[in-house]
mmCIF file of C-alpha atoms in Angstrom:
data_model
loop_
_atom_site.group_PDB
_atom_site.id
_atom_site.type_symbol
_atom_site.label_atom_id
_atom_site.label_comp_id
_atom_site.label_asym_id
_atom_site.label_seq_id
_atom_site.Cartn_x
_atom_site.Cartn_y
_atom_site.Cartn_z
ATOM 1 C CA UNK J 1445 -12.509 -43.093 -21.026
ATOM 2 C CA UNK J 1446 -15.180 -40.443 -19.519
ATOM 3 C CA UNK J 1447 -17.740 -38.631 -21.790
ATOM 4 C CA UNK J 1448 -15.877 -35.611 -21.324
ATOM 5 C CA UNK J 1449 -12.542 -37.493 -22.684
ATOM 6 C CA UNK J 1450 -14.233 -38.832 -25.793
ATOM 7 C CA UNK J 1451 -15.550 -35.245 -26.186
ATOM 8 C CA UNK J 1452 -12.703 -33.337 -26.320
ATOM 9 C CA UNK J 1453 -10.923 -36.514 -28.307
ATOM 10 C CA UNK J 1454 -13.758 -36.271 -31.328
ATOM 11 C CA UNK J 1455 -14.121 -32.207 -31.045
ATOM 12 C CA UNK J 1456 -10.087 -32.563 -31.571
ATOM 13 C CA UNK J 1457 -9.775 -35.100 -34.469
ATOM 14 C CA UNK J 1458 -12.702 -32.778 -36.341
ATOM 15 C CA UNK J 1459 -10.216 -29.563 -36.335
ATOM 16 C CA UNK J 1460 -7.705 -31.875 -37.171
ATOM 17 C CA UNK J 1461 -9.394 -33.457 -39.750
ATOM 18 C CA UNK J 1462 -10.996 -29.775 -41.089
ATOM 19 C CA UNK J 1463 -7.164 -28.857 -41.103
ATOM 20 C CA UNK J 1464 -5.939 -31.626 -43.454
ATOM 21 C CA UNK J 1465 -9.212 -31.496 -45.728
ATOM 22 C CA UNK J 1466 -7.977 -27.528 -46.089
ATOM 23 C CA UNK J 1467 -4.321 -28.684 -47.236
ATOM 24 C CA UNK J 1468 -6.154 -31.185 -49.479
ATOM 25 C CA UNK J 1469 -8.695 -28.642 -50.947
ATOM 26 C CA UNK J 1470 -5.991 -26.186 -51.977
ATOM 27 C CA UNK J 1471 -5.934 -27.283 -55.457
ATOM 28 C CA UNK J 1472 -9.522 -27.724 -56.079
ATOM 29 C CA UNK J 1473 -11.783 -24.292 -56.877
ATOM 30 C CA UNK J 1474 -15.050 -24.744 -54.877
ATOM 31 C CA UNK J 1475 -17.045 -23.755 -52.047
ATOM 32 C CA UNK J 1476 -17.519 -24.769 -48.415
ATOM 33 C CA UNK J 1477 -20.486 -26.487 -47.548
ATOM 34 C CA UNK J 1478 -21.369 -27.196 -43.805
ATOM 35 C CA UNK J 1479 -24.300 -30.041 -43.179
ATOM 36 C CA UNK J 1480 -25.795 -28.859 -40.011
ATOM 37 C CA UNK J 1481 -24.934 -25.807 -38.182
ATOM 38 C CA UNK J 1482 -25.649 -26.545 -34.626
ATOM 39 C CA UNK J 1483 -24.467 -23.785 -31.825
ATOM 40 C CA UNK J 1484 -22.079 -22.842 -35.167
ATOM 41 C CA UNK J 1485 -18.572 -23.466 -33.529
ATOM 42 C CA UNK J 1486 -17.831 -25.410 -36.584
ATOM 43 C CA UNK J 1487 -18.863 -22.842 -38.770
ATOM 44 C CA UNK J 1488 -16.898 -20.871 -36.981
ATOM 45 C CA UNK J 1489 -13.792 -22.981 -37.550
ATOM 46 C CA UNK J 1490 -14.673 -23.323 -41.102
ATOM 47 C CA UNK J 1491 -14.886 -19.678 -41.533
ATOM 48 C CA UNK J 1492 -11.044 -19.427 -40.100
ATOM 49 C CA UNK J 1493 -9.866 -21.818 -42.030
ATOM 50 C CA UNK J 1494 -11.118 -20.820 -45.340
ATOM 51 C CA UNK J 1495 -11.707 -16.974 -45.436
ATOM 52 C CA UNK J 1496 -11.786 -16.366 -49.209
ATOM 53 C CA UNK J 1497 -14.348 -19.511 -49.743
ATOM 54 C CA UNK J 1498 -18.078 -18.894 -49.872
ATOM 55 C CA UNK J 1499 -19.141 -21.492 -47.589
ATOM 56 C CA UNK J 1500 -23.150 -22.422 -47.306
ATOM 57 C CA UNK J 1501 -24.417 -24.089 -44.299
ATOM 58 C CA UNK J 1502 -27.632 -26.324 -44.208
ATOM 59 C CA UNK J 1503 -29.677 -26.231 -41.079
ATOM 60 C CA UNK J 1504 -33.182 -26.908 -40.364
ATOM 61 C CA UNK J 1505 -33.896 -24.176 -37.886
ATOM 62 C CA UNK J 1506 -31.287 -21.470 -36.725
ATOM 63 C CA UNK J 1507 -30.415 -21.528 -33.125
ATOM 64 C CA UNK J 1508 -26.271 -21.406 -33.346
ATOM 65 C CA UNK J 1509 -24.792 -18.121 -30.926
ATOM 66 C CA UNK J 1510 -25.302 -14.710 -32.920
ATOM 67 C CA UNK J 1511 -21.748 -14.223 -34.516
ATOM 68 C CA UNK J 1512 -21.962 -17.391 -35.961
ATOM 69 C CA UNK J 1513 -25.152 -17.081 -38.315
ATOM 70 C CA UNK J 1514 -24.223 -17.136 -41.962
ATOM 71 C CA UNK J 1515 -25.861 -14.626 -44.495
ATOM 72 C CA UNK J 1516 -29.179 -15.524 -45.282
ATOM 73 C CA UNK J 1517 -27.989 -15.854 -49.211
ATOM 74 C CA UNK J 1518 -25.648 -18.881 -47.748
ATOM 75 C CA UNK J 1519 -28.579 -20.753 -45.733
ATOM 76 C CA UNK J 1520 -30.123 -23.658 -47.017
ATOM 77 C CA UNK J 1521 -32.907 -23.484 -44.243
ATOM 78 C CA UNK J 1522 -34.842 -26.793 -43.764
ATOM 79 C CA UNK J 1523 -34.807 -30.594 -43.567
ATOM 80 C CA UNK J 1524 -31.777 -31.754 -45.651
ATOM 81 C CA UNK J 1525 -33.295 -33.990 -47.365
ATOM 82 C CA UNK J 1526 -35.444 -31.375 -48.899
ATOM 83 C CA UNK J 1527 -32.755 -28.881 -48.912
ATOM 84 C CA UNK J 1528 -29.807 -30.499 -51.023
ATOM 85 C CA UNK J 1529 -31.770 -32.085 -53.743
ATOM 86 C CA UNK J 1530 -33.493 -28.790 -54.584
ATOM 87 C CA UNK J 1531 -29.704 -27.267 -54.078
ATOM 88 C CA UNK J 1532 -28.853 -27.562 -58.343
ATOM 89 C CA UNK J 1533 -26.887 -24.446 -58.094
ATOM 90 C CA UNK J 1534 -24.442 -26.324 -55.865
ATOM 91 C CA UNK J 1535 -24.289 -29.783 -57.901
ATOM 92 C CA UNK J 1536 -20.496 -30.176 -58.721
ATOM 93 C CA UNK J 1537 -19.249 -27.043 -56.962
ATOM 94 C CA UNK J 1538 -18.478 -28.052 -53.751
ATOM 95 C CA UNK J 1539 -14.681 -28.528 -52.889
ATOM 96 C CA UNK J 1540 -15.429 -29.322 -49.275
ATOM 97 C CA UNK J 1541 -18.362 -30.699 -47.598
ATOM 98 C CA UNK J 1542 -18.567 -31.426 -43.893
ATOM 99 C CA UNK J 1543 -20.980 -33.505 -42.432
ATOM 100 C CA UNK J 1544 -21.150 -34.297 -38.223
ATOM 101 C CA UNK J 1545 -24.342 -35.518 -37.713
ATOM 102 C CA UNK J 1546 -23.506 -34.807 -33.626
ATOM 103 C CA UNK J 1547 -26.357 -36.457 -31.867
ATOM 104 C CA UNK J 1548 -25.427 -38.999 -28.986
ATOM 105 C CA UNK J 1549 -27.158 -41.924 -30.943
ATOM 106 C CA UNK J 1550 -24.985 -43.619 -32.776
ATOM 107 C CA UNK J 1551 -27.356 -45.630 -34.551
ATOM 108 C CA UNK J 1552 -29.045 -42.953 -35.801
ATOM 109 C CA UNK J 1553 -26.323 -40.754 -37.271
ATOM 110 C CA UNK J 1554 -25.049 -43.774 -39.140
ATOM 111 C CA UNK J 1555 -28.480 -44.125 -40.476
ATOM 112 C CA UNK J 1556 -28.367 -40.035 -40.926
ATOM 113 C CA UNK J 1557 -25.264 -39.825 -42.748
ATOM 114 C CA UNK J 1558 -26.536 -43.352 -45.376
ATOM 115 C CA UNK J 1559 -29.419 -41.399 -46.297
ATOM 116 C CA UNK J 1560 -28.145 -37.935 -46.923
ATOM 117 C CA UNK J 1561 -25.039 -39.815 -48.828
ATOM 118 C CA UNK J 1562 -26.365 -39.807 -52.165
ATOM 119 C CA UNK J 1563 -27.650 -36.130 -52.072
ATOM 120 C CA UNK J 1564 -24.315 -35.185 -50.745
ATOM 121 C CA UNK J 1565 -21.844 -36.745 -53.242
ATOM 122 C CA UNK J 1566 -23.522 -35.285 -56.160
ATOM 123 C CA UNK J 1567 -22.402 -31.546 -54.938
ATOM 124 C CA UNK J 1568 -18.536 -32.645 -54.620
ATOM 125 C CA UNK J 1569 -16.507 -31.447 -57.526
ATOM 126 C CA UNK J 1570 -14.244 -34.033 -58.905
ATOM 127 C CA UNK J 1571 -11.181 -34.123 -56.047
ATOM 128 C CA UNK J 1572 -13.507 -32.310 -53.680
ATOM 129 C CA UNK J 1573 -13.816 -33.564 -50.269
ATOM 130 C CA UNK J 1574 -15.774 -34.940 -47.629
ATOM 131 C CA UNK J 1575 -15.091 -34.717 -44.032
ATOM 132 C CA UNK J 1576 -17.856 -36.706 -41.806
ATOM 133 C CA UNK J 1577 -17.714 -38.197 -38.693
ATOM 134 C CA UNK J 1578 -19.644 -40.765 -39.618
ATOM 135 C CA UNK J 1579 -18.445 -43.666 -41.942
ATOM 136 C CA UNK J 1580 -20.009 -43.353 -45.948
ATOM 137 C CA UNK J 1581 -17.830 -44.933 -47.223
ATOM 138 C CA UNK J 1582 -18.874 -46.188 -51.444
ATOM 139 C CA UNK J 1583 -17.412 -46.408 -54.738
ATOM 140 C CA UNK J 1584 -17.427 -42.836 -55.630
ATOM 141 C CA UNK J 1585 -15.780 -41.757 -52.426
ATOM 142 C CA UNK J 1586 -11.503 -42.659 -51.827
ATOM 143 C CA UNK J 1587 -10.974 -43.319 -48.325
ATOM 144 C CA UNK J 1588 -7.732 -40.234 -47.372
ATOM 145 C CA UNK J 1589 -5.521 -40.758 -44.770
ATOM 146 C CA UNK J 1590 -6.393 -39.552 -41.177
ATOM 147 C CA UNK J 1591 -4.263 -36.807 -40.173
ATOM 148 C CA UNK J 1592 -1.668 -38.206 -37.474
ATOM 149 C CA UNK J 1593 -2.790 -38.545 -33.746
ATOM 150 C CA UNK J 1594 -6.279 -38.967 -35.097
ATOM 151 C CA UNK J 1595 -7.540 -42.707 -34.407
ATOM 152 C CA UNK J 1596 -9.071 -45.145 -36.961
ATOM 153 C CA UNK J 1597 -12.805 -44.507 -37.306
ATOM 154 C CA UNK J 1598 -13.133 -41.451 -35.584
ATOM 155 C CA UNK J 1599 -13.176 -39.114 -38.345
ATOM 156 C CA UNK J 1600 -13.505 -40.151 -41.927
ATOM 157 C CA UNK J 1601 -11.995 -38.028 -44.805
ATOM 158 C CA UNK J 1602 -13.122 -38.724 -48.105
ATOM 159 C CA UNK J 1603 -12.258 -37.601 -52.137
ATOM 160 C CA UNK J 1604 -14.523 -37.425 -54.426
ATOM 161 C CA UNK J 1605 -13.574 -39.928 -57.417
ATOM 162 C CA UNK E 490 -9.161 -18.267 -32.581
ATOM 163 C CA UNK E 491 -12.426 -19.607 -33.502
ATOM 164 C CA UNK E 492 -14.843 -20.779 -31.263
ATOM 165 C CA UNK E 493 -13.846 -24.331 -32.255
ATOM 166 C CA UNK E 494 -10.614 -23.778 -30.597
ATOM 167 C CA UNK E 495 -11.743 -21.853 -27.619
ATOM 168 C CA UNK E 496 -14.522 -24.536 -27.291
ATOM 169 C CA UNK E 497 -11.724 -27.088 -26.968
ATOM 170 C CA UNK E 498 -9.055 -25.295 -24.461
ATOM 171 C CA UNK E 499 -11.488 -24.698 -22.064
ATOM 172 C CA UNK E 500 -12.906 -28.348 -22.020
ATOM 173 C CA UNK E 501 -8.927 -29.153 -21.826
ATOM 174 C CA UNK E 502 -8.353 -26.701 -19.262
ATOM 175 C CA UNK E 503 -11.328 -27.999 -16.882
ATOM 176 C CA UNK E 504 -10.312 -31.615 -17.406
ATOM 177 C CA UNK E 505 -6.483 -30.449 -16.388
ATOM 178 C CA UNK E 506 -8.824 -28.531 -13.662
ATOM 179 C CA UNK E 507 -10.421 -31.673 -12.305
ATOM 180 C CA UNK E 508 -6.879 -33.812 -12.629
ATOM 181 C CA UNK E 509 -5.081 -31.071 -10.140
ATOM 182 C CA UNK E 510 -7.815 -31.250 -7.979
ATOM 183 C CA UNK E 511 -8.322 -34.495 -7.547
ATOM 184 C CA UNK E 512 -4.285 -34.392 -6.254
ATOM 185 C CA UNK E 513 -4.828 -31.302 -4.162
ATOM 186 C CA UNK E 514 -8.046 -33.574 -2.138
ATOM 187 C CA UNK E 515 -5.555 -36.961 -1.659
ATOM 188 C CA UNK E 516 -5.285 -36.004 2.132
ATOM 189 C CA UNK E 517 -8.852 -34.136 2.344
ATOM 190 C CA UNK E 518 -11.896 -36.232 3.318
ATOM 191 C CA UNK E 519 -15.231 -35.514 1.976
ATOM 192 C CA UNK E 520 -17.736 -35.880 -1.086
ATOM 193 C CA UNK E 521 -17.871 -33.951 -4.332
ATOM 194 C CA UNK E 522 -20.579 -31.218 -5.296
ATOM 195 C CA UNK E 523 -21.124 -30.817 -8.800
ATOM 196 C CA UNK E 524 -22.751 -27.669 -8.880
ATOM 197 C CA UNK E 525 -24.663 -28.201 -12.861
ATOM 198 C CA UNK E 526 -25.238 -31.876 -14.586
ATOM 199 C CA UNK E 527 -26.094 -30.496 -18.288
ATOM 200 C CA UNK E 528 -25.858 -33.361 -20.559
ATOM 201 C CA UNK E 529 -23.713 -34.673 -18.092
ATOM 202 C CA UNK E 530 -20.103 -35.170 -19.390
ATOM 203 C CA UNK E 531 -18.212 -33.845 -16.571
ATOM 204 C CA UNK E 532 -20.762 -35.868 -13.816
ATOM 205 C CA UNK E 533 -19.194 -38.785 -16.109
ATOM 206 C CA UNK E 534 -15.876 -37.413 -15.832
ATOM 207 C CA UNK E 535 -15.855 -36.762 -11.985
ATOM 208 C CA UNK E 536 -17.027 -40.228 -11.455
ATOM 209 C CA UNK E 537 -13.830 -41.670 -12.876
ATOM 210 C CA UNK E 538 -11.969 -39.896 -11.088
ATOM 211 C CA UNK E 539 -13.130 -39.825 -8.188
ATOM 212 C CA UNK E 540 -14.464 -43.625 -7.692
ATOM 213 C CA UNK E 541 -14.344 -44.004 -4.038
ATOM 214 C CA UNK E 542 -16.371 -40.078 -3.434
ATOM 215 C CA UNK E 543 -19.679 -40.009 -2.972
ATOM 216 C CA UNK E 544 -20.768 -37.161 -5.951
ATOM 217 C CA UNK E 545 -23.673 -34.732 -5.230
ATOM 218 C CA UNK E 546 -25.330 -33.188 -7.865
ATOM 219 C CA UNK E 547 -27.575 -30.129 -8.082
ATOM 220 C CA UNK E 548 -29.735 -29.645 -11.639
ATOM 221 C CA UNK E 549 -32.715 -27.765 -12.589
ATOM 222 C CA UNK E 550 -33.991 -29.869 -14.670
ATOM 223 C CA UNK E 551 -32.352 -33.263 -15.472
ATOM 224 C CA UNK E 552 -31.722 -33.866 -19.264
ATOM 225 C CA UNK E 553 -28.637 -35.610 -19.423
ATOM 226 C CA UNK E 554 -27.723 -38.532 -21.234
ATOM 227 C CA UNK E 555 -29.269 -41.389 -19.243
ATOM 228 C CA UNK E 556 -25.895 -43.651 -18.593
ATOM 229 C CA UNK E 557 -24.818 -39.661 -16.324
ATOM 230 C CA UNK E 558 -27.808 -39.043 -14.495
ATOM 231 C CA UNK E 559 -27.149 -39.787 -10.793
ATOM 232 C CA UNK E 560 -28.593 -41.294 -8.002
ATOM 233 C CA UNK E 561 -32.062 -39.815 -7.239
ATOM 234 C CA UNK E 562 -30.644 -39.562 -3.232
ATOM 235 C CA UNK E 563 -27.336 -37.517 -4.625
ATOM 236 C CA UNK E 564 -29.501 -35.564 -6.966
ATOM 237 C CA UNK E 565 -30.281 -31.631 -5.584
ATOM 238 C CA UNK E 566 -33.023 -31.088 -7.703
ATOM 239 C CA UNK E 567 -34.029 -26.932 -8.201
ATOM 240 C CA UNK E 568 -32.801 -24.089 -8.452
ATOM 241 C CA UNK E 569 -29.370 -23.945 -6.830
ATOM 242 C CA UNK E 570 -29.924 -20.439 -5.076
ATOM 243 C CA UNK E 571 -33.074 -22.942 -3.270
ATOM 244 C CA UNK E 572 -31.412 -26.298 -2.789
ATOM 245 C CA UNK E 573 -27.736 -25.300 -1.993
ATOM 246 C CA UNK E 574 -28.925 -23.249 1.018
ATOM 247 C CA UNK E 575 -31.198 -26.409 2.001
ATOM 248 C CA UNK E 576 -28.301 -28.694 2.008
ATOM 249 C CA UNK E 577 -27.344 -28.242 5.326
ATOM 250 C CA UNK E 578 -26.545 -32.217 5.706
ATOM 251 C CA UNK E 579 -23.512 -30.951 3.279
ATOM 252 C CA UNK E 580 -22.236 -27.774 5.080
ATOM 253 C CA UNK E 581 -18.525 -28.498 6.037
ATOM 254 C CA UNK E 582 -18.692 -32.005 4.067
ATOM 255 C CA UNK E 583 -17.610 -30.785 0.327
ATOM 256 C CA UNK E 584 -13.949 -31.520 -0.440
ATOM 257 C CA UNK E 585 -14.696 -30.645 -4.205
ATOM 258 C CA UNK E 586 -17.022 -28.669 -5.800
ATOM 259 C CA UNK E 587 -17.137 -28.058 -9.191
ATOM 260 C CA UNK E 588 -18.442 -25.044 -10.931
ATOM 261 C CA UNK E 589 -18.965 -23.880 -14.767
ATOM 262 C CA UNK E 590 -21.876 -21.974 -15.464
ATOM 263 C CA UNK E 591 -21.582 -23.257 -18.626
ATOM 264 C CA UNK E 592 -23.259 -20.877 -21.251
ATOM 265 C CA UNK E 593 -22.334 -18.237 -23.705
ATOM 266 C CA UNK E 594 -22.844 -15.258 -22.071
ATOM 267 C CA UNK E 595 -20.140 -14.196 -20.377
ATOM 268 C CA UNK E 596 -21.351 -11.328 -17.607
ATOM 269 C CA UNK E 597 -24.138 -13.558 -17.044
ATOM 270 C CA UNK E 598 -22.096 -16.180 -15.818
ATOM 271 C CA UNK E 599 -19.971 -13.955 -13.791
ATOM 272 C CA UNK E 600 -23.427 -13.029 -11.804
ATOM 273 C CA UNK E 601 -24.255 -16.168 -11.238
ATOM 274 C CA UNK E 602 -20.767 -17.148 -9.611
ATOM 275 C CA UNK E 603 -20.559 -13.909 -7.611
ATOM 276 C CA UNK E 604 -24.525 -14.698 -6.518
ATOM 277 C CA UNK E 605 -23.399 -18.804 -5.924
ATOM 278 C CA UNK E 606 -20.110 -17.769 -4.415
ATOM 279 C CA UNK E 607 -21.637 -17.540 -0.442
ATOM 280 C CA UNK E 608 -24.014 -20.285 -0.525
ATOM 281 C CA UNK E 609 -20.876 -22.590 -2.073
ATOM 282 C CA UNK E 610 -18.170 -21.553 0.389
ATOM 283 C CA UNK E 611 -19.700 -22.753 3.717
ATOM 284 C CA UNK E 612 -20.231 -26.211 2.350
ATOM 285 C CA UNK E 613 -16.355 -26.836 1.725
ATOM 286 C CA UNK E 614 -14.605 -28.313 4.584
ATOM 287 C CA UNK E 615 -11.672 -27.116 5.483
ATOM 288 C CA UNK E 616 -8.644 -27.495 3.050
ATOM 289 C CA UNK E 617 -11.700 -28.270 0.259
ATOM 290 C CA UNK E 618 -10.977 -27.451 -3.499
ATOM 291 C CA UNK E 619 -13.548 -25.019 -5.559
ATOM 292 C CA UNK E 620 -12.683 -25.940 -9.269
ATOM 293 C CA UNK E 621 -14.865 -23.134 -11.379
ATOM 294 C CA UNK E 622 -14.895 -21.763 -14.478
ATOM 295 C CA UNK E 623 -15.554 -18.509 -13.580
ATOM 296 C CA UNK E 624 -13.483 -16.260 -11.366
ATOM 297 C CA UNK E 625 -14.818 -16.318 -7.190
ATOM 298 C CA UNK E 626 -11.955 -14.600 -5.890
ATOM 299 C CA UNK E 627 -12.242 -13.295 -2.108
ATOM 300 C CA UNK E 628 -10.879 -13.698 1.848
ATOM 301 C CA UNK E 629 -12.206 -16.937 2.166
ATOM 302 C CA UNK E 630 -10.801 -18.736 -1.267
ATOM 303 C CA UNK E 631 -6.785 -19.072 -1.817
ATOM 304 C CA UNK E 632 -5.990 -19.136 -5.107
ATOM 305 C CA UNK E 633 -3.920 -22.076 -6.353
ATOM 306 C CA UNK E 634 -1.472 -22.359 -9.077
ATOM 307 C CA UNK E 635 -3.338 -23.882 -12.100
ATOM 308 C CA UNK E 636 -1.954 -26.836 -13.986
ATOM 309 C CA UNK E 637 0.927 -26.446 -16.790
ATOM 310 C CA UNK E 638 -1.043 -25.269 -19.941
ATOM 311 C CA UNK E 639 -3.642 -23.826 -18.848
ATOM 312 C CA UNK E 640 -3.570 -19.633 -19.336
ATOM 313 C CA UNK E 641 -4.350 -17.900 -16.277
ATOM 314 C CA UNK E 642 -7.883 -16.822 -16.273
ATOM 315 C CA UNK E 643 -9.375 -19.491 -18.158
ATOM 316 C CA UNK E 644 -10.256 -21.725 -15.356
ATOM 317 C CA UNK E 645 -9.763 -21.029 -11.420
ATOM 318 C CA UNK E 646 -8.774 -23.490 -8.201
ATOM 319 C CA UNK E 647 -9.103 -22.285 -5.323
ATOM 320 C CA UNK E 648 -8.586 -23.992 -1.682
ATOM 321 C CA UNK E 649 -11.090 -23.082 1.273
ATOM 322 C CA UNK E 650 -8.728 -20.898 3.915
#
């Protein structure tokens, strides 16, 4: 498989993914939170899919295309592991947090997404959900079932316990 | 549509791009001209499918990921309106060349295909394929039907009259 079919293939099971965490969010009252905003397609995505959520977006310095820059009252600018800890106004109000570390190095976003863990699962409300590309899994989080055509590992969807 | 979605059709469209092309070159000898390297994903992409070509590539400034950098001798390195005119060893030899200007801003990119479009013409041979993302219509370029799926516009094939 090329680069450019294992792009599409993981850019594809994260809308799917986004897609099922919205059908299993639509119970739980919470907001959005998007780790990393990147070039902001996902915010983007995120902003389609759930249009009457606030959703806040961590990012350590803006550089996503114009239209997809979230209101400066939503931005948790800075090094995440600064940002979320000092975050208390989000601790246990989060229905869905989404979390694609997106570098090339695999070692390094598994490493990434182990150390932001524990700041992370303390913002999920009980039933909220995590959607990562990276594996964390734990007690506290329920491994969900992968939306269909979406391969084993790719993706992980998670509920809070 | 978010940019998620558009993001992912056109990366669908100019892999369903590349697979028609590679048909419409079976009979048509020559090497492939990827006109851009980026991170690299398509150079990846172009090398599976086409195995057996030899694969040119012209960059500004290499920063791809290291397993898609190519050859230093297949490797135009500069500004393509400097090394595409210099590549005289190529004139008549290209029986691919691929083309996607690859960032956000859309009239931008049409310049730089309409400024491109004469210095990438008299490298095809005869009966060569211009896959691009942007639109290069004129008396020397025959549009050709684009693969099932993807909407007209999106992508463009054209063969060299």
């Amino acid at each position: 498989m090329s680069r450019l079919d294992s792009f599409i293939r993981r850019l594809e099971a994260q809308r799917a993914c986004l897609g099922r965490a919205a059908e299993l969010v639509r119970g739980v009252d919470g907001v959005v939170l998007e780790l990393g905003l990147g070039n902001g397609r996902t915010y983007d995505h995120l902003r389609e899919v759930f249009p009457d959520r606030e959703i806040y977006v961590c990012e350590r310095q803006v550089a996503a295309h114009p239209d997809c820059i979230p209101p400066a009252d939503r931005l948790l600018l800075g090094d995440m592991f600064d940002t979320l800890p000092a975050a208390r106004f989000l601790t246990g109000r989060v229905a869905l947090a989404h979390f694609d570390a997106g570098t090339g190095d695999a070692a390094a976003n598994l490493d990434l997404a182990a150390g932001l863990r524990p700041l992370i699962v303390p913002l999920l409300c009980p039933g909220g959900i995590l959607a990562t590309q990276q594996a964390m899994d734990g007690a506290d989080l329920i491994p969900m079932p992968l939306p269909e055509g979406v391969a084993e590992g790719r993706y992980h969807l998670y509920r809070r316990a």
